[in-house]
PDB file of C-alpha atoms in Angstrom:
ATOM      1  CA  UNK F   1       0.525   4.725 -18.152  1.00  0.00           C
ATOM      2  CA  UNK F   2       0.944   6.715 -14.958  1.00  0.00           C
ATOM      3  CA  UNK F   3       2.914   5.280 -12.039  1.00  0.00           C
ATOM      4  CA  UNK F   4       0.779   7.055  -9.432  1.00  0.00           C
ATOM      5  CA  UNK F   5      -1.955   9.687  -9.132  1.00  0.00           C
ATOM      6  CA  UNK F   6      -2.087  12.782  -6.947  1.00  0.00           C
ATOM      7  CA  UNK F   7      -5.389  14.298  -5.871  1.00  0.00           C
ATOM      8  CA  UNK F   8      -4.185  17.893  -5.507  1.00  0.00           C
ATOM      9  CA  UNK F   9      -7.321  19.504  -4.145  1.00  0.00           C
ATOM     10  CA  UNK F  10      -6.076  23.058  -4.788  1.00  0.00           C
ATOM     11  CA  UNK F  11      -5.715  22.459  -8.515  1.00  0.00           C
ATOM     12  CA  UNK F  12      -8.832  20.296  -8.574  1.00  0.00           C
ATOM     13  CA  UNK F  13     -10.810  23.156  -7.031  1.00  0.00           C
ATOM     14  CA  UNK F  14      -9.909  25.315 -10.036  1.00  0.00           C
ATOM     15  CA  UNK F  15     -11.148  22.705 -12.521  1.00  0.00           C
ATOM     16  CA  UNK F  16     -14.440  21.840 -10.788  1.00  0.00           C
ATOM     17  CA  UNK F  17     -16.756  23.615  -8.357  1.00  0.00           C
ATOM     18  CA  UNK F  18     -15.436  23.688  -4.806  1.00  0.00           C
ATOM     19  CA  UNK F  19     -18.416  21.724  -3.492  1.00  0.00           C
ATOM     20  CA  UNK F  20     -17.696  18.969  -6.044  1.00  0.00           C
ATOM     21  CA  UNK F  21     -14.120  18.381  -4.867  1.00  0.00           C
ATOM     22  CA  UNK F  22     -14.950  15.875  -2.058  1.00  0.00           C
ATOM     23  CA  UNK F  23     -16.874  13.549  -4.375  1.00  0.00           C
ATOM     24  CA  UNK F  24     -14.278  13.953  -7.123  1.00  0.00           C
ATOM     25  CA  UNK F  25     -11.631  12.914  -4.586  1.00  0.00           C
ATOM     26  CA  UNK F  26     -13.598   9.789  -3.674  1.00  0.00           C
ATOM     27  CA  UNK F  27     -14.158   8.896  -7.338  1.00  0.00           C
ATOM     28  CA  UNK F  28     -10.480   9.286  -8.260  1.00  0.00           C
ATOM     29  CA  UNK F  29      -9.327   7.245  -5.265  1.00  0.00           C
ATOM     30  CA  UNK F  30     -11.773   4.425  -6.030  1.00  0.00           C
ATOM     31  CA  UNK F  31     -10.643   4.237  -9.665  1.00  0.00           C
ATOM     32  CA  UNK F  32      -6.982   4.174  -8.600  1.00  0.00           C
ATOM     33  CA  UNK F  33      -7.661   1.448  -6.031  1.00  0.00           C
ATOM     34  CA  UNK F  34      -9.438  -0.668  -8.629  1.00  0.00           C
ATOM     35  CA  UNK F  35      -6.572  -0.212 -11.112  1.00  0.00           C
ATOM     36  CA  UNK F  36      -3.899  -0.953  -8.511  1.00  0.00           C
ATOM     37  CA  UNK F  37      -2.350   2.521  -8.851  1.00  0.00           C
ATOM     38  CA  UNK F  38      -1.021   4.372  -5.789  1.00  0.00           C
ATOM     39  CA  UNK F  39      -2.982   7.540  -5.047  1.00  0.00           C
ATOM     40  CA  UNK F  40      -1.866  10.507  -2.935  1.00  0.00           C
ATOM     41  CA  UNK F  41      -4.213  13.063  -1.371  1.00  0.00           C
ATOM     42  CA  UNK F  42      -2.653  16.503  -0.982  1.00  0.00           C
ATOM     43  CA  UNK F  43      -3.269  20.220  -0.330  1.00  0.00           C
ATOM     44  CA  UNK F  44      -4.298  21.867   2.937  1.00  0.00           C
ATOM     45  CA  UNK F  45      -4.410  18.629   4.898  1.00  0.00           C
ATOM     46  CA  UNK F  46      -3.416  20.403   8.126  1.00  0.00           C
ATOM     47  CA  UNK F  47      -2.947  23.941   6.846  1.00  0.00           C
ATOM     48  CA  UNK F  48      -3.649  25.668  10.169  1.00  0.00           C
ATOM     49  CA  UNK F  49      -0.571  24.004  11.666  1.00  0.00           C
ATOM     50  CA  UNK F  50       1.659  26.322   9.669  1.00  0.00           C
ATOM     51  CA  UNK F  51       1.151  28.669  12.630  1.00  0.00           C
ATOM     52  CA  UNK F  52      -0.697  26.570  15.231  1.00  0.00           C
ATOM     53  CA  UNK F  53       0.608  23.635  17.316  1.00  0.00           C
ATOM     54  CA  UNK F  54      -2.626  21.621  16.907  1.00  0.00           C
ATOM     55  CA  UNK F  55      -4.861  20.881  13.907  1.00  0.00           C
ATOM     56  CA  UNK F  56      -8.501  21.854  13.736  1.00  0.00           C
ATOM     57  CA  UNK F  57     -11.164  19.168  14.138  1.00  0.00           C
ATOM     58  CA  UNK F  58     -12.093  19.652  10.482  1.00  0.00           C
ATOM     59  CA  UNK F  59      -8.499  19.018   9.360  1.00  0.00           C
ATOM     60  CA  UNK F  60      -8.304  15.867  11.456  1.00  0.00           C
ATOM     61  CA  UNK F  61     -11.544  14.677   9.855  1.00  0.00           C
ATOM     62  CA  UNK F  62     -10.175  15.522   6.401  1.00  0.00           C
ATOM     63  CA  UNK F  63      -7.106  13.330   6.934  1.00  0.00           C
ATOM     64  CA  UNK F  64      -9.247  10.550   8.403  1.00  0.00           C
ATOM     65  CA  UNK F  65     -11.629  10.640   5.442  1.00  0.00           C
ATOM     66  CA  UNK F  66      -8.755  10.436   2.956  1.00  0.00           C
ATOM     67  CA  UNK F  67      -7.626   7.251   4.706  1.00  0.00           C
ATOM     68  CA  UNK F  68     -11.181   5.883   4.763  1.00  0.00           C
ATOM     69  CA  UNK F  69     -11.550   6.687   1.048  1.00  0.00           C
ATOM     70  CA  UNK F  70      -8.564   4.405   0.331  1.00  0.00           C
ATOM     71  CA  UNK F  71      -5.632   6.782  -0.216  1.00  0.00           C
ATOM     72  CA  UNK F  72      -2.189   5.172  -0.293  1.00  0.00           C
ATOM     73  CA  UNK F  73      -0.612   8.343   1.082  1.00  0.00           C
ATOM     74  CA  UNK F  74      -1.531  11.760   2.445  1.00  0.00           C
ATOM     75  CA  UNK F  75       0.862  14.604   1.723  1.00  0.00           C
ATOM     76  CA  UNK F  76       1.930  17.712   3.583  1.00  0.00           C
ATOM     77  CA  UNK F  77       3.524  20.728   1.921  1.00  0.00           C
ATOM     78  CA  UNK F  78       3.669  24.170   3.542  1.00  0.00           C
ATOM     79  CA  UNK F  79       2.925  22.639   6.948  1.00  0.00           C
ATOM     80  CA  UNK F  80       6.376  21.066   7.044  1.00  0.00           C
ATOM     81  CA  UNK F  81       8.214  23.166   4.433  1.00  0.00           C
ATOM     82  CA  UNK F  82       7.754  26.566   6.107  1.00  0.00           C
ATOM     83  CA  UNK F  83       5.498  25.842   9.090  1.00  0.00           C
ATOM     84  CA  UNK F  84       6.468  26.565  12.690  1.00  0.00           C
ATOM     85  CA  UNK F  85       5.541  23.076  13.961  1.00  0.00           C
ATOM     86  CA  UNK F  86       6.750  20.444  11.439  1.00  0.00           C
ATOM     87  CA  UNK F  87       7.303  17.674  14.011  1.00  0.00           C
ATOM     88  CA  UNK F  88       3.902  18.264  15.604  1.00  0.00           C
ATOM     89  CA  UNK F  89       2.246  18.102  12.175  1.00  0.00           C
ATOM     90  CA  UNK F  90       3.772  14.691  11.501  1.00  0.00           C
ATOM     91  CA  UNK F  91       2.741  13.418  14.929  1.00  0.00           C
ATOM     92  CA  UNK F  92      -0.825  14.659  14.453  1.00  0.00           C
ATOM     93  CA  UNK F  93      -1.145  13.114  11.004  1.00  0.00           C
ATOM     94  CA  UNK F  94       0.371   9.773  12.035  1.00  0.00           C
ATOM     95  CA  UNK F  95      -1.882   9.638  15.100  1.00  0.00           C
ATOM     96  CA  UNK F  96      -4.965  10.246  12.969  1.00  0.00           C
ATOM     97  CA  UNK F  97      -3.976   7.614  10.405  1.00  0.00           C
ATOM     98  CA  UNK F  98      -3.258   4.985  13.059  1.00  0.00           C
ATOM     99  CA  UNK F  99      -6.529   5.721  14.840  1.00  0.00           C
ATOM    100  CA  UNK F 100      -8.524   5.191  11.641  1.00  0.00           C
ATOM    101  CA  UNK F 101      -6.614   2.064  10.590  1.00  0.00           C
ATOM    102  CA  UNK F 102      -7.103   0.365  13.961  1.00  0.00           C
ATOM    103  CA  UNK F 103     -10.807   1.191  14.196  1.00  0.00           C
ATOM    104  CA  UNK F 104     -12.144   0.650  10.687  1.00  0.00           C
ATOM    105  CA  UNK F 105     -12.359  -2.964   9.467  1.00  0.00           C
ATOM    106  CA  UNK F 106     -13.905  -1.698   6.216  1.00  0.00           C
ATOM    107  CA  UNK F 107     -10.457  -0.494   5.150  1.00  0.00           C
ATOM    108  CA  UNK F 108      -9.387  -4.079   4.540  1.00  0.00           C
ATOM    109  CA  UNK F 109     -10.248  -6.929   2.154  1.00  0.00           C
ATOM    110  CA  UNK F 110     -11.312  -5.072  -0.994  1.00  0.00           C
ATOM    111  CA  UNK F 111     -12.255  -7.856  -3.398  1.00  0.00           C
ATOM    112  CA  UNK F 112     -12.019  -6.230  -6.806  1.00  0.00           C
ATOM    113  CA  UNK F 113     -13.153  -8.587  -9.598  1.00  0.00           C
ATOM    114  CA  UNK F 114     -10.428 -10.014 -11.839  1.00  0.00           C
ATOM    115  CA  UNK F 115     -10.969  -9.207 -15.527  1.00  0.00           C
ATOM    116  CA  UNK F 116     -10.856 -12.425 -17.628  1.00  0.00           C
ATOM    117  CA  UNK F 117     -10.123 -10.351 -20.748  1.00  0.00           C
ATOM    118  CA  UNK F 118      -7.036  -8.722 -19.237  1.00  0.00           C
ATOM    119  CA  UNK F 119      -3.600  -9.839 -20.508  1.00  0.00           C
ATOM    120  CA  UNK F 120      -2.590 -10.112 -16.835  1.00  0.00           C
ATOM    121  CA  UNK F 121      -5.595 -12.268 -15.903  1.00  0.00           C
ATOM    122  CA  UNK F 122      -3.517 -15.251 -14.745  1.00  0.00           C
ATOM    123  CA  UNK F 123      -1.151 -13.328 -12.473  1.00  0.00           C
ATOM    124  CA  UNK F 124      -4.005 -11.181 -11.159  1.00  0.00           C
ATOM    125  CA  UNK F 125      -5.893 -14.360 -10.245  1.00  0.00           C
ATOM    126  CA  UNK F 126      -2.859 -15.758  -8.417  1.00  0.00           C
ATOM    127  CA  UNK F 127      -2.357 -12.588  -6.372  1.00  0.00           C
ATOM    128  CA  UNK F 128      -6.066 -12.282  -5.609  1.00  0.00           C
ATOM    129  CA  UNK F 129      -6.022 -15.901  -4.409  1.00  0.00           C
ATOM    130  CA  UNK F 130      -3.026 -15.123  -2.188  1.00  0.00           C
ATOM    131  CA  UNK F 131      -4.982 -12.356  -0.474  1.00  0.00           C
ATOM    132  CA  UNK F 132      -8.014 -14.622   0.002  1.00  0.00           C
ATOM    133  CA  UNK F 133      -5.730 -17.278   1.484  1.00  0.00           C
ATOM    134  CA  UNK F 134      -4.212 -14.728   3.842  1.00  0.00           C
ATOM    135  CA  UNK F 135      -7.681 -13.792   5.114  1.00  0.00           C
ATOM    136  CA  UNK F 136      -8.877 -17.379   5.475  1.00  0.00           C
ATOM    137  CA  UNK F 137      -5.734 -18.613   7.252  1.00  0.00           C
ATOM    138  CA  UNK F 138      -5.205 -15.531   9.399  1.00  0.00           C
ATOM    139  CA  UNK F 139      -1.762 -15.081   7.849  1.00  0.00           C
ATOM    140  CA  UNK F 140       0.408 -12.392   9.367  1.00  0.00           C
ATOM    141  CA  UNK F 141       2.488 -11.759   6.245  1.00  0.00           C
ATOM    142  CA  UNK F 142       2.251 -11.932   2.449  1.00  0.00           C
ATOM    143  CA  UNK F 143       5.553 -11.953   0.566  1.00  0.00           C
ATOM    144  CA  UNK F 144       6.221 -11.267  -3.079  1.00  0.00           C
ATOM    145  CA  UNK F 145       9.164 -10.919  -5.428  1.00  0.00           C
ATOM    146  CA  UNK F 146       9.086  -8.211  -8.065  1.00  0.00           C
ATOM    147  CA  UNK F 147      11.309  -6.661 -10.699  1.00  0.00           C
ATOM    148  CA  UNK F 148       9.049  -3.789 -11.790  1.00  0.00           C
ATOM    149  CA  UNK F 149       6.614  -3.429  -8.879  1.00  0.00           C
ATOM    150  CA  UNK F 150       3.541  -5.087 -10.398  1.00  0.00           C
ATOM    151  CA  UNK F 151       3.217  -7.740  -7.674  1.00  0.00           C
ATOM    152  CA  UNK F 152       3.299  -5.076  -4.956  1.00  0.00           C
ATOM    153  CA  UNK F 153       0.656  -2.931  -6.645  1.00  0.00           C
ATOM    154  CA  UNK F 154      -1.690  -5.866  -7.197  1.00  0.00           C
ATOM    155  CA  UNK F 155      -1.423  -7.332  -3.700  1.00  0.00           C
ATOM    156  CA  UNK F 156      -1.937  -3.910  -2.121  1.00  0.00           C
ATOM    157  CA  UNK F 157      -5.091  -3.194  -4.153  1.00  0.00           C
ATOM    158  CA  UNK F 158      -6.900  -5.974  -2.268  1.00  0.00           C
ATOM    159  CA  UNK F 159      -5.999  -4.318   1.058  1.00  0.00           C
ATOM    160  CA  UNK F 160      -5.106  -7.522   2.957  1.00  0.00           C
ATOM    161  CA  UNK F 161      -4.860  -7.219   6.723  1.00  0.00           C
ATOM    162  CA  UNK F 162      -1.584  -9.169   6.557  1.00  0.00           C
ATOM    163  CA  UNK F 163       1.624  -7.162   6.274  1.00  0.00           C
ATOM    164  CA  UNK F 164       2.984  -7.022   2.710  1.00  0.00           C
ATOM    165  CA  UNK F 165       6.725  -7.579   2.290  1.00  0.00           C
ATOM    166  CA  UNK F 166       8.141  -7.214  -1.205  1.00  0.00           C
ATOM    167  CA  UNK F 167      11.639  -8.312  -2.240  1.00  0.00           C
ATOM    168  CA  UNK F 168      13.307  -6.906  -5.342  1.00  0.00           C
ATOM    169  CA  UNK F 169      16.691  -6.924  -7.050  1.00  0.00           C
ATOM    170  CA  UNK F 170      16.131  -3.432  -8.454  1.00  0.00           C
ATOM    171  CA  UNK F 171      17.289  -0.770  -6.001  1.00  0.00           C
ATOM    172  CA  UNK F 172      15.592   1.968  -8.007  1.00  0.00           C
ATOM    173  CA  UNK F 173      12.093   0.819  -7.031  1.00  0.00           C
ATOM    174  CA  UNK F 174      12.760   0.389  -3.302  1.00  0.00           C
ATOM    175  CA  UNK F 175      11.691   3.950  -2.532  1.00  0.00           C
ATOM    176  CA  UNK F 176       8.913   3.896  -5.132  1.00  0.00           C
ATOM    177  CA  UNK F 177       7.247   0.924  -3.456  1.00  0.00           C
ATOM    178  CA  UNK F 178       7.394   2.595  -0.044  1.00  0.00           C
ATOM    179  CA  UNK F 179       4.539   4.773  -1.331  1.00  0.00           C
ATOM    180  CA  UNK F 180       2.251   1.778  -1.900  1.00  0.00           C
ATOM    181  CA  UNK F 181      -0.381   0.973   0.731  1.00  0.00           C
ATOM    182  CA  UNK F 182       0.867  -1.478   3.386  1.00  0.00           C
ATOM    183  CA  UNK F 183       4.080  -2.377   1.529  1.00  0.00           C
ATOM    184  CA  UNK F 184       7.558  -2.697   3.010  1.00  0.00           C
ATOM    185  CA  UNK F 185      10.342  -3.402   0.569  1.00  0.00           C
ATOM    186  CA  UNK F 186      13.683  -5.219   0.892  1.00  0.00           C
ATOM    187  CA  UNK F 187      16.587  -5.535  -1.513  1.00  0.00           C
ATOM    188  CA  UNK F 188      17.186  -9.190  -2.449  1.00  0.00           C
ATOM    189  CA  UNK F 189      19.180 -10.591  -5.372  1.00  0.00           C
ATOM    190  CA  UNK F 190      19.755 -14.292  -4.624  1.00  0.00           C
ATOM    191  CA  UNK F 191      17.123 -15.856  -6.865  1.00  0.00           C
ATOM    192  CA  UNK F 192      18.653 -19.342  -7.024  1.00  0.00           C
ATOM    193  CA  UNK F 193      15.643 -21.598  -6.472  1.00  0.00           C
ATOM    194  CA  UNK F 194      12.105 -21.197  -5.202  1.00  0.00           C
ATOM    195  CA  UNK F 195      12.702 -23.219  -2.023  1.00  0.00           C
ATOM    196  CA  UNK F 196      15.947 -21.457  -1.101  1.00  0.00           C
ATOM    197  CA  UNK F 197      14.418 -18.055  -1.787  1.00  0.00           C
ATOM    198  CA  UNK F 198      11.393 -18.741   0.425  1.00  0.00           C
ATOM    199  CA  UNK F 199      13.756 -19.988   3.152  1.00  0.00           C
ATOM    200  CA  UNK F 200      15.756 -16.761   2.820  1.00  0.00           C
ATOM    201  CA  UNK F 201      12.623 -14.646   3.103  1.00  0.00           C
ATOM    202  CA  UNK F 202      11.528 -16.536   6.204  1.00  0.00           C
ATOM    203  CA  UNK F 203      14.972 -15.933   7.734  1.00  0.00           C
ATOM    204  CA  UNK F 204      14.911 -12.204   6.961  1.00  0.00           C
ATOM    205  CA  UNK F 205      11.420 -11.721   8.373  1.00  0.00           C
ATOM    206  CA  UNK F 206      12.009 -13.757  11.536  1.00  0.00           C
ATOM    207  CA  UNK F 207      15.360 -12.131  12.334  1.00  0.00           C
ATOM    208  CA  UNK F 208      13.871  -8.661  11.848  1.00  0.00           C
ATOM    209  CA  UNK F 209      10.933  -9.471  14.136  1.00  0.00           C
ATOM    210  CA  UNK F 210       8.207  -9.387  11.493  1.00  0.00           C
ATOM    211  CA  UNK F 211       7.461 -13.113  11.885  1.00  0.00           C
ATOM    212  CA  UNK F 212       7.343 -15.188  15.051  1.00  0.00           C
ATOM    213  CA  UNK F 213       7.435 -18.945  15.414  1.00  0.00           C
ATOM    214  CA  UNK F 214       4.086 -20.413  14.420  1.00  0.00           C
ATOM    215  CA  UNK F 215       2.965 -17.421  12.333  1.00  0.00           C
ATOM    216  CA  UNK F 216       1.313 -18.266   9.017  1.00  0.00           C
ATOM    217  CA  UNK F 217       2.664 -16.463   5.964  1.00  0.00           C
ATOM    218  CA  UNK F 218       1.781 -16.547   2.283  1.00  0.00           C
ATOM    219  CA  UNK F 219       4.452 -16.662  -0.415  1.00  0.00           C
ATOM    220  CA  UNK F 220       3.854 -15.581  -4.006  1.00  0.00           C
ATOM    221  CA  UNK F 221       6.543 -16.326  -6.581  1.00  0.00           C
ATOM    222  CA  UNK F 222       7.413 -17.276 -10.128  1.00  0.00           C
ATOM    223  CA  UNK F 223       8.119 -20.947 -10.756  1.00  0.00           C
ATOM    224  CA  UNK F 224      10.859 -21.490 -11.839  1.00  0.00           C
ATOM    225  CA  UNK F 225      12.077 -18.426  -9.975  1.00  0.00           C
ATOM    226  CA  UNK F 226      15.034 -17.876 -12.306  1.00  0.00           C
ATOM    227  CA  UNK F 227      12.611 -16.948 -15.107  1.00  0.00           C
ATOM    228  CA  UNK F 228      11.862 -13.648 -13.331  1.00  0.00           C
ATOM    229  CA  UNK F 229       8.369 -13.605 -14.758  1.00  0.00           C
ATOM    230  CA  UNK F 230       5.120 -12.654 -13.097  1.00  0.00           C
ATOM    231  CA  UNK F 231       3.798 -14.644 -10.144  1.00  0.00           C
ATOM    232  CA  UNK F 232       2.311 -18.045 -10.963  1.00  0.00           C
ATOM    233  CA  UNK F 233       2.565 -19.754  -7.555  1.00  0.00           C
ATOM    234  CA  UNK F 234       1.142 -19.364  -4.046  1.00  0.00           C
ATOM    235  CA  UNK F 235       2.470 -21.245  -1.024  1.00  0.00           C
ATOM    236  CA  UNK F 236       1.183 -21.272   2.555  1.00  0.00           C
ATOM    237  CA  UNK F 237       4.018 -21.569   5.091  1.00  0.00           C
ATOM    238  CA  UNK F 238       4.405 -21.553   8.866  1.00  0.00           C
ATOM    239  CA  UNK F 239       7.363 -19.801  10.482  1.00  0.00           C
TER     240      UNK F 239
END
C-alpha cells in the first residue's frame, strides 16, 4: 500500500485530456482523504514566479482550490529550484493557504463513515469519536501516540479544527508525519503508564505554548500503554 499520493498534473495531463485534469485532481484527493492517505498537489502551482516577483491571479486560485479540495500539501519545483524569487514564492503560497484556511469552515469536520467490515473498525471508531468530542467540547488540541503513523493519518482524515499533536518513539517517521494535514509531531519514548504519559504530554504542550490553562484537549491512547497497540481509549482533559 502506498504511503502517500502525488497529483502531478504535468504527468496526469499526458494520461488524460487536459480539460479532465481538474476533475481528476478532485477525485484523487477525495479518495485519498477518505482512505486517510496524504495527498500532494504538484506541477505549475506558481510557475510564472520563476521569473516574476508575484503570481498570477489564476495561479493563486489554483493553489486555493487545491487547499479547498482537501490536499495535505502543495508542492513547488522549478519556482524554488531555479526561480529568481524563491522566498517570494513561499510567502505567496503560505499567504494563500492561510487565507483559505481562515475563511472556509467547509475545510473542517469531514465525517467519513467508519467501515464495520474493516479489520481496523475498532480503532477507527475510537479516533472518529475523538474528533467528534473535539468538535463538541471546543477542544484546542487532540493528542495521539503512534509507532507507525496510523493514528496521525486517521485523526487527520476527519479534519478536526483542533490542532493535532502526535508523539512517537520512532524518529524515522517524524518528518514523514510533518506532511500530514494539521499534524505536528514530537519525539517521545517514556511510555511508562497512561496517566504519566498524558501528564507528560500536557507538560510539553503547555510549556511550548500550544495549550493554555483552561484549554480542553482530547487524548487518544492505548490502554495499557505499554502494549503499544492501536488506540482503544479517549480521554477529555483540561489544561
